């Protein structure tokens, strides 16, 4: 499959439960991983020819990782960026440069982030058409005086279909949400200054 790359400092134990994801989806699917999901390139819907998502289509992808959902950005043991051999921005297979992700993503225990975000030069723009939820905020890049130094600039668009649709077998927080059992209006115990000198309406 070509991943991880040779000399990549990050070790991927074959028993850890990592999933490497990229490509074009026609239909609906959810990818779940016991450890991390590595997004190694554009992950888009079949009808998305512009990189703007497909808000009126039926394609739908869910990515659920117990730990990190992260954009693959390999470095070697010397801290050298290994992404120089990847396609430049604008290529349909660009990755890890200018990555577009059409998906609903969930990191159960950690973050949605960019791997080794502080190493190397800027990688362009990370476009997410969908939604993501995470336990801790993930970092995707660093900036100086408004200019991108390392990692990615953000271009996030919410997929409005996710207000009423979900990828297959996606975790459903609605089933465990709090609901109103009873409610009542109570008169305030105090509504003036000093106490009890003002008549409450």
mmCIF file of C-alpha atoms in Angstrom:
data_model
loop_
_atom_site.group_PDB
_atom_site.id
_atom_site.type_symbol
_atom_site.label_atom_id
_atom_site.label_comp_id
_atom_site.label_asym_id
_atom_site.label_seq_id
_atom_site.Cartn_x
_atom_site.Cartn_y
_atom_site.Cartn_z
ATOM 1 C CA UNK A 1 0.000 0.000 0.000
ATOM 2 C CA UNK A 2 2.982 2.327 0.393
ATOM 3 C CA UNK A 3 2.186 3.422 3.944
ATOM 4 C CA UNK A 4 3.835 4.142 6.214
ATOM 5 C CA UNK A 5 6.731 5.545 4.186
ATOM 6 C CA UNK A 6 10.258 4.235 4.575
ATOM 7 C CA UNK A 7 12.156 6.131 7.295
ATOM 8 C CA UNK A 8 8.909 7.364 8.868
ATOM 9 C CA UNK A 9 9.735 7.830 12.554
ATOM 10 C CA UNK A 10 6.207 6.953 13.643
ATOM 11 C CA UNK A 11 5.766 3.243 14.289
ATOM 12 C CA UNK A 12 2.523 1.565 13.328
ATOM 13 C CA UNK A 13 2.065 -1.690 15.183
ATOM 14 C CA UNK A 14 0.085 -4.095 13.014
ATOM 15 C CA UNK A 15 -1.882 -5.052 16.124
ATOM 16 C CA UNK A 16 -2.639 -1.464 17.180
ATOM 17 C CA UNK A 17 -5.636 -1.000 14.915
ATOM 18 C CA UNK A 18 -4.577 1.844 12.592
ATOM 19 C CA UNK A 19 -6.446 2.546 9.344
ATOM 20 C CA UNK A 20 -4.955 4.409 6.350
ATOM 21 C CA UNK A 21 -7.611 6.190 4.306
ATOM 22 C CA UNK A 22 -7.792 8.069 0.992
ATOM 23 C CA UNK A 23 -9.631 7.938 -2.303
ATOM 24 C CA UNK A 24 -13.081 8.548 -3.742
ATOM 25 C CA UNK A 25 -16.302 7.234 -2.210
ATOM 26 C CA UNK A 26 -19.460 6.477 -4.144
ATOM 27 C CA UNK A 27 -22.092 5.420 -1.642
ATOM 28 C CA UNK A 28 -22.041 5.450 2.152
ATOM 29 C CA UNK A 29 -19.515 3.949 4.547
ATOM 30 C CA UNK A 30 -17.985 4.332 7.988
ATOM 31 C CA UNK A 31 -14.358 3.459 8.759
ATOM 32 C CA UNK A 32 -13.599 2.774 12.419
ATOM 33 C CA UNK A 33 -10.198 2.184 14.028
ATOM 34 C CA UNK A 34 -9.248 0.932 17.474
ATOM 35 C CA UNK A 35 -6.252 3.278 17.438
ATOM 36 C CA UNK A 36 -5.699 6.005 14.795
ATOM 37 C CA UNK A 37 -7.060 6.864 11.370
ATOM 38 C CA UNK A 38 -4.385 8.256 9.037
ATOM 39 C CA UNK A 39 -5.736 10.311 6.131
ATOM 40 C CA UNK A 40 -3.016 9.942 3.508
ATOM 41 C CA UNK A 41 -4.512 12.019 0.697
ATOM 42 C CA UNK A 42 -7.712 13.470 -0.713
ATOM 43 C CA UNK A 43 -10.741 11.638 0.661
ATOM 44 C CA UNK A 44 -13.687 12.833 -1.371
ATOM 45 C CA UNK A 45 -17.172 11.969 -2.555
ATOM 46 C CA UNK A 46 -17.542 10.733 -6.123
ATOM 47 C CA UNK A 47 -19.742 13.677 -7.061
ATOM 48 C CA UNK A 48 -17.359 16.249 -5.580
ATOM 49 C CA UNK A 49 -15.532 17.589 -8.619
ATOM 50 C CA UNK A 50 -14.894 21.049 -7.173
ATOM 51 C CA UNK A 51 -13.661 20.234 -3.662
ATOM 52 C CA UNK A 52 -16.753 21.939 -2.228
ATOM 53 C CA UNK A 53 -18.358 18.789 -0.852
ATOM 54 C CA UNK A 54 -21.588 17.324 -2.175
ATOM 55 C CA UNK A 55 -24.365 18.753 0.019
ATOM 56 C CA UNK A 56 -27.164 17.529 -2.242
ATOM 57 C CA UNK A 57 -25.784 14.070 -2.988
ATOM 58 C CA UNK A 58 -26.155 10.735 -1.238
ATOM 59 C CA UNK A 59 -22.460 9.935 -0.699
ATOM 60 C CA UNK A 60 -21.594 9.993 2.996
ATOM 61 C CA UNK A 61 -18.454 8.980 4.906
ATOM 62 C CA UNK A 62 -17.823 8.536 8.613
ATOM 63 C CA UNK A 63 -14.338 8.276 10.158
ATOM 64 C CA UNK A 64 -14.236 7.155 13.795
ATOM 65 C CA UNK A 65 -11.004 6.572 15.731
ATOM 66 C CA UNK A 66 -10.613 5.701 19.375
ATOM 67 C CA UNK A 67 -7.496 7.880 19.447
ATOM 68 C CA UNK A 68 -6.433 10.318 16.695
ATOM 69 C CA UNK A 69 -7.936 11.123 13.332
ATOM 70 C CA UNK A 70 -4.959 12.742 11.650
ATOM 71 C CA UNK A 71 -3.674 13.893 8.295
ATOM 72 C CA UNK A 72 -0.568 11.893 7.454
ATOM 73 C CA UNK A 73 2.624 13.982 7.497
ATOM 74 C CA UNK A 74 5.711 11.774 7.873
ATOM 75 C CA UNK A 75 9.110 12.845 9.252
ATOM 76 C CA UNK A 76 12.287 10.821 9.790
ATOM 77 C CA UNK A 77 14.297 10.334 12.980
ATOM 78 C CA UNK A 78 16.277 13.518 12.260
ATOM 79 C CA UNK A 79 13.063 15.522 12.146
ATOM 80 C CA UNK A 80 13.228 15.982 8.371
ATOM 81 C CA UNK A 81 9.963 16.466 6.519
ATOM 82 C CA UNK A 82 9.367 13.510 4.164
ATOM 83 C CA UNK A 83 6.499 15.082 2.230
ATOM 84 C CA UNK A 84 8.678 16.693 -0.460
ATOM 85 C CA UNK A 85 8.036 13.810 -2.848
ATOM 86 C CA UNK A 86 4.269 14.217 -2.770
ATOM 87 C CA UNK A 87 2.259 15.902 -5.508
ATOM 88 C CA UNK A 88 1.879 19.666 -5.386
ATOM 89 C CA UNK A 89 -1.364 21.465 -4.614
ATOM 90 C CA UNK A 90 -3.906 21.184 -7.401
ATOM 91 C CA UNK A 91 -3.164 17.551 -8.189
ATOM 92 C CA UNK A 92 -6.127 15.158 -7.771
ATOM 93 C CA UNK A 93 -3.837 12.936 -5.698
ATOM 94 C CA UNK A 94 -2.198 15.739 -3.741
ATOM 95 C CA UNK A 95 -1.313 14.465 -0.323
ATOM 96 C CA UNK A 96 -0.266 15.356 2.156
ATOM 97 C CA UNK A 97 -0.397 18.741 0.392
ATOM 98 C CA UNK A 98 -3.664 20.678 0.066
ATOM 99 C CA UNK A 99 -5.778 17.780 1.317
ATOM 100 C CA UNK A 100 -9.572 17.774 0.888
ATOM 101 C CA UNK A 101 -11.644 15.611 3.237
ATOM 102 C CA UNK A 102 -15.374 15.002 2.739
ATOM 103 C CA UNK A 103 -16.451 13.260 5.946
ATOM 104 C CA UNK A 104 -17.971 13.315 9.391
ATOM 105 C CA UNK A 105 -15.073 12.592 11.762
ATOM 106 C CA UNK A 106 -14.942 11.600 15.416
ATOM 107 C CA UNK A 107 -11.961 11.205 17.738
ATOM 108 C CA UNK A 108 -13.287 9.504 20.863
ATOM 109 C CA UNK A 109 -10.305 9.990 23.195
ATOM 110 C CA UNK A 110 -8.079 12.593 21.525
ATOM 111 C CA UNK A 111 -8.072 14.972 18.551
ATOM 112 C CA UNK A 112 -8.546 15.556 14.859
ATOM 113 C CA UNK A 113 -5.134 16.926 13.895
ATOM 114 C CA UNK A 114 -2.201 17.021 11.491
ATOM 115 C CA UNK A 115 0.639 14.629 12.245
ATOM 116 C CA UNK A 116 3.956 16.429 12.942
ATOM 117 C CA UNK A 117 2.270 19.757 12.232
ATOM 118 C CA UNK A 118 5.268 21.847 13.397
ATOM 119 C CA UNK A 119 7.874 20.252 11.069
ATOM 120 C CA UNK A 120 8.871 21.400 7.583
ATOM 121 C CA UNK A 121 7.268 24.092 5.467
ATOM 122 C CA UNK A 122 3.650 25.006 4.925
ATOM 123 C CA UNK A 123 1.603 22.275 3.260
ATOM 124 C CA UNK A 124 -1.121 24.442 1.770
ATOM 125 C CA UNK A 125 -4.782 24.333 2.753
ATOM 126 C CA UNK A 126 -6.679 21.628 4.622
ATOM 127 C CA UNK A 127 -10.270 21.618 3.354
ATOM 128 C CA UNK A 128 -12.869 19.758 5.397
ATOM 129 C CA UNK A 129 -16.395 19.454 3.999
ATOM 130 C CA UNK A 130 -18.385 17.843 6.780
ATOM 131 C CA UNK A 131 -17.985 17.977 10.541
ATOM 132 C CA UNK A 132 -15.720 16.712 13.279
ATOM 133 C CA UNK A 133 -15.895 16.142 17.014
ATOM 134 C CA UNK A 134 -12.933 15.688 19.323
ATOM 135 C CA UNK A 135 -12.133 15.492 23.023
ATOM 136 C CA UNK A 136 -9.230 17.942 22.794
ATOM 137 C CA UNK A 137 -8.621 20.593 20.178
ATOM 138 C CA UNK A 138 -6.164 19.359 17.553
ATOM 139 C CA UNK A 139 -3.512 21.552 15.921
ATOM 140 C CA UNK A 140 -3.169 21.625 12.137
ATOM 141 C CA UNK A 141 -0.466 24.260 11.594
ATOM 142 C CA UNK A 142 1.552 27.191 12.910
ATOM 143 C CA UNK A 143 1.460 30.823 11.803
ATOM 144 C CA UNK A 144 3.608 33.932 12.134
ATOM 145 C CA UNK A 145 2.142 37.391 11.543
ATOM 146 C CA UNK A 146 -0.775 35.833 9.725
ATOM 147 C CA UNK A 147 1.391 33.766 7.371
ATOM 148 C CA UNK A 148 1.493 29.972 7.346
ATOM 149 C CA UNK A 149 4.775 28.550 8.668
ATOM 150 C CA UNK A 150 4.161 24.828 9.022
ATOM 151 C CA UNK A 151 1.252 22.475 8.559
ATOM 152 C CA UNK A 152 -1.981 23.699 6.998
ATOM 153 C CA UNK A 153 -4.238 26.700 6.747
ATOM 154 C CA UNK A 154 -7.895 25.849 7.448
ATOM 155 C CA UNK A 155 -10.864 25.861 5.102
ATOM 156 C CA UNK A 156 -13.766 24.207 6.936
ATOM 157 C CA UNK A 157 -17.317 23.896 5.615
ATOM 158 C CA UNK A 158 -20.150 22.255 7.540
ATOM 159 C CA UNK A 159 -22.127 19.701 5.532
ATOM 160 C CA UNK A 160 -25.722 20.758 6.217
ATOM 161 C CA UNK A 161 -26.961 17.245 5.435
ATOM 162 C CA UNK A 162 -25.453 16.121 8.744
ATOM 163 C CA UNK A 163 -28.230 17.969 10.574
ATOM 164 C CA UNK A 164 -30.532 15.089 9.663
ATOM 165 C CA UNK A 165 -28.285 12.348 8.207
ATOM 166 C CA UNK A 166 -25.475 10.232 9.620
ATOM 167 C CA UNK A 167 -23.020 7.789 8.033
ATOM 168 C CA UNK A 168 -23.924 4.113 8.545
ATOM 169 C CA UNK A 169 -23.218 2.733 12.040
ATOM 170 C CA UNK A 170 -21.875 6.132 13.112
ATOM 171 C CA UNK A 171 -21.932 6.726 16.874
ATOM 172 C CA UNK A 172 -25.263 8.293 17.784
ATOM 173 C CA UNK A 173 -25.108 10.776 20.676
ATOM 174 C CA UNK A 174 -28.837 11.429 20.370
ATOM 175 C CA UNK A 175 -29.608 8.116 22.055
ATOM 176 C CA UNK A 176 -27.836 9.244 25.241
ATOM 177 C CA UNK A 177 -28.759 12.932 25.209
ATOM 178 C CA UNK A 178 -30.428 14.576 28.180
ATOM 179 C CA UNK A 179 -34.151 15.130 27.812
ATOM 180 C CA UNK A 180 -36.640 17.314 29.669
ATOM 181 C CA UNK A 181 -38.658 15.246 32.131
ATOM 182 C CA UNK A 182 -40.638 18.073 33.818
ATOM 183 C CA UNK A 183 -40.488 21.834 34.008
ATOM 184 C CA UNK A 184 -42.115 24.569 36.106
ATOM 185 C CA UNK A 185 -41.914 28.324 36.669
ATOM 186 C CA UNK A 186 -40.931 29.414 40.183
ATOM 187 C CA UNK A 187 -41.229 32.814 41.806
ATOM 188 C CA UNK A 188 -37.832 34.336 42.607
ATOM 189 C CA UNK A 189 -36.743 34.121 46.239
ATOM 190 C CA UNK A 190 -35.315 37.641 46.011
ATOM 191 C CA UNK A 191 -35.852 40.363 43.449
ATOM 192 C CA UNK A 192 -34.721 43.651 44.948
ATOM 193 C CA UNK A 193 -32.121 45.556 46.949
ATOM 194 C CA UNK A 194 -31.987 45.392 49.870
ATOM 195 C CA UNK A 195 -33.513 41.980 50.289
ATOM 196 C CA UNK A 196 -37.270 41.656 50.740
ATOM 197 C CA UNK A 197 -37.966 45.405 50.477
ATOM 198 C CA UNK A 198 -39.137 45.293 46.890
ATOM 199 C CA UNK A 199 -42.336 43.586 45.876
ATOM 200 C CA UNK A 200 -41.771 41.043 43.167
ATOM 201 C CA UNK A 201 -44.075 41.380 40.160
#
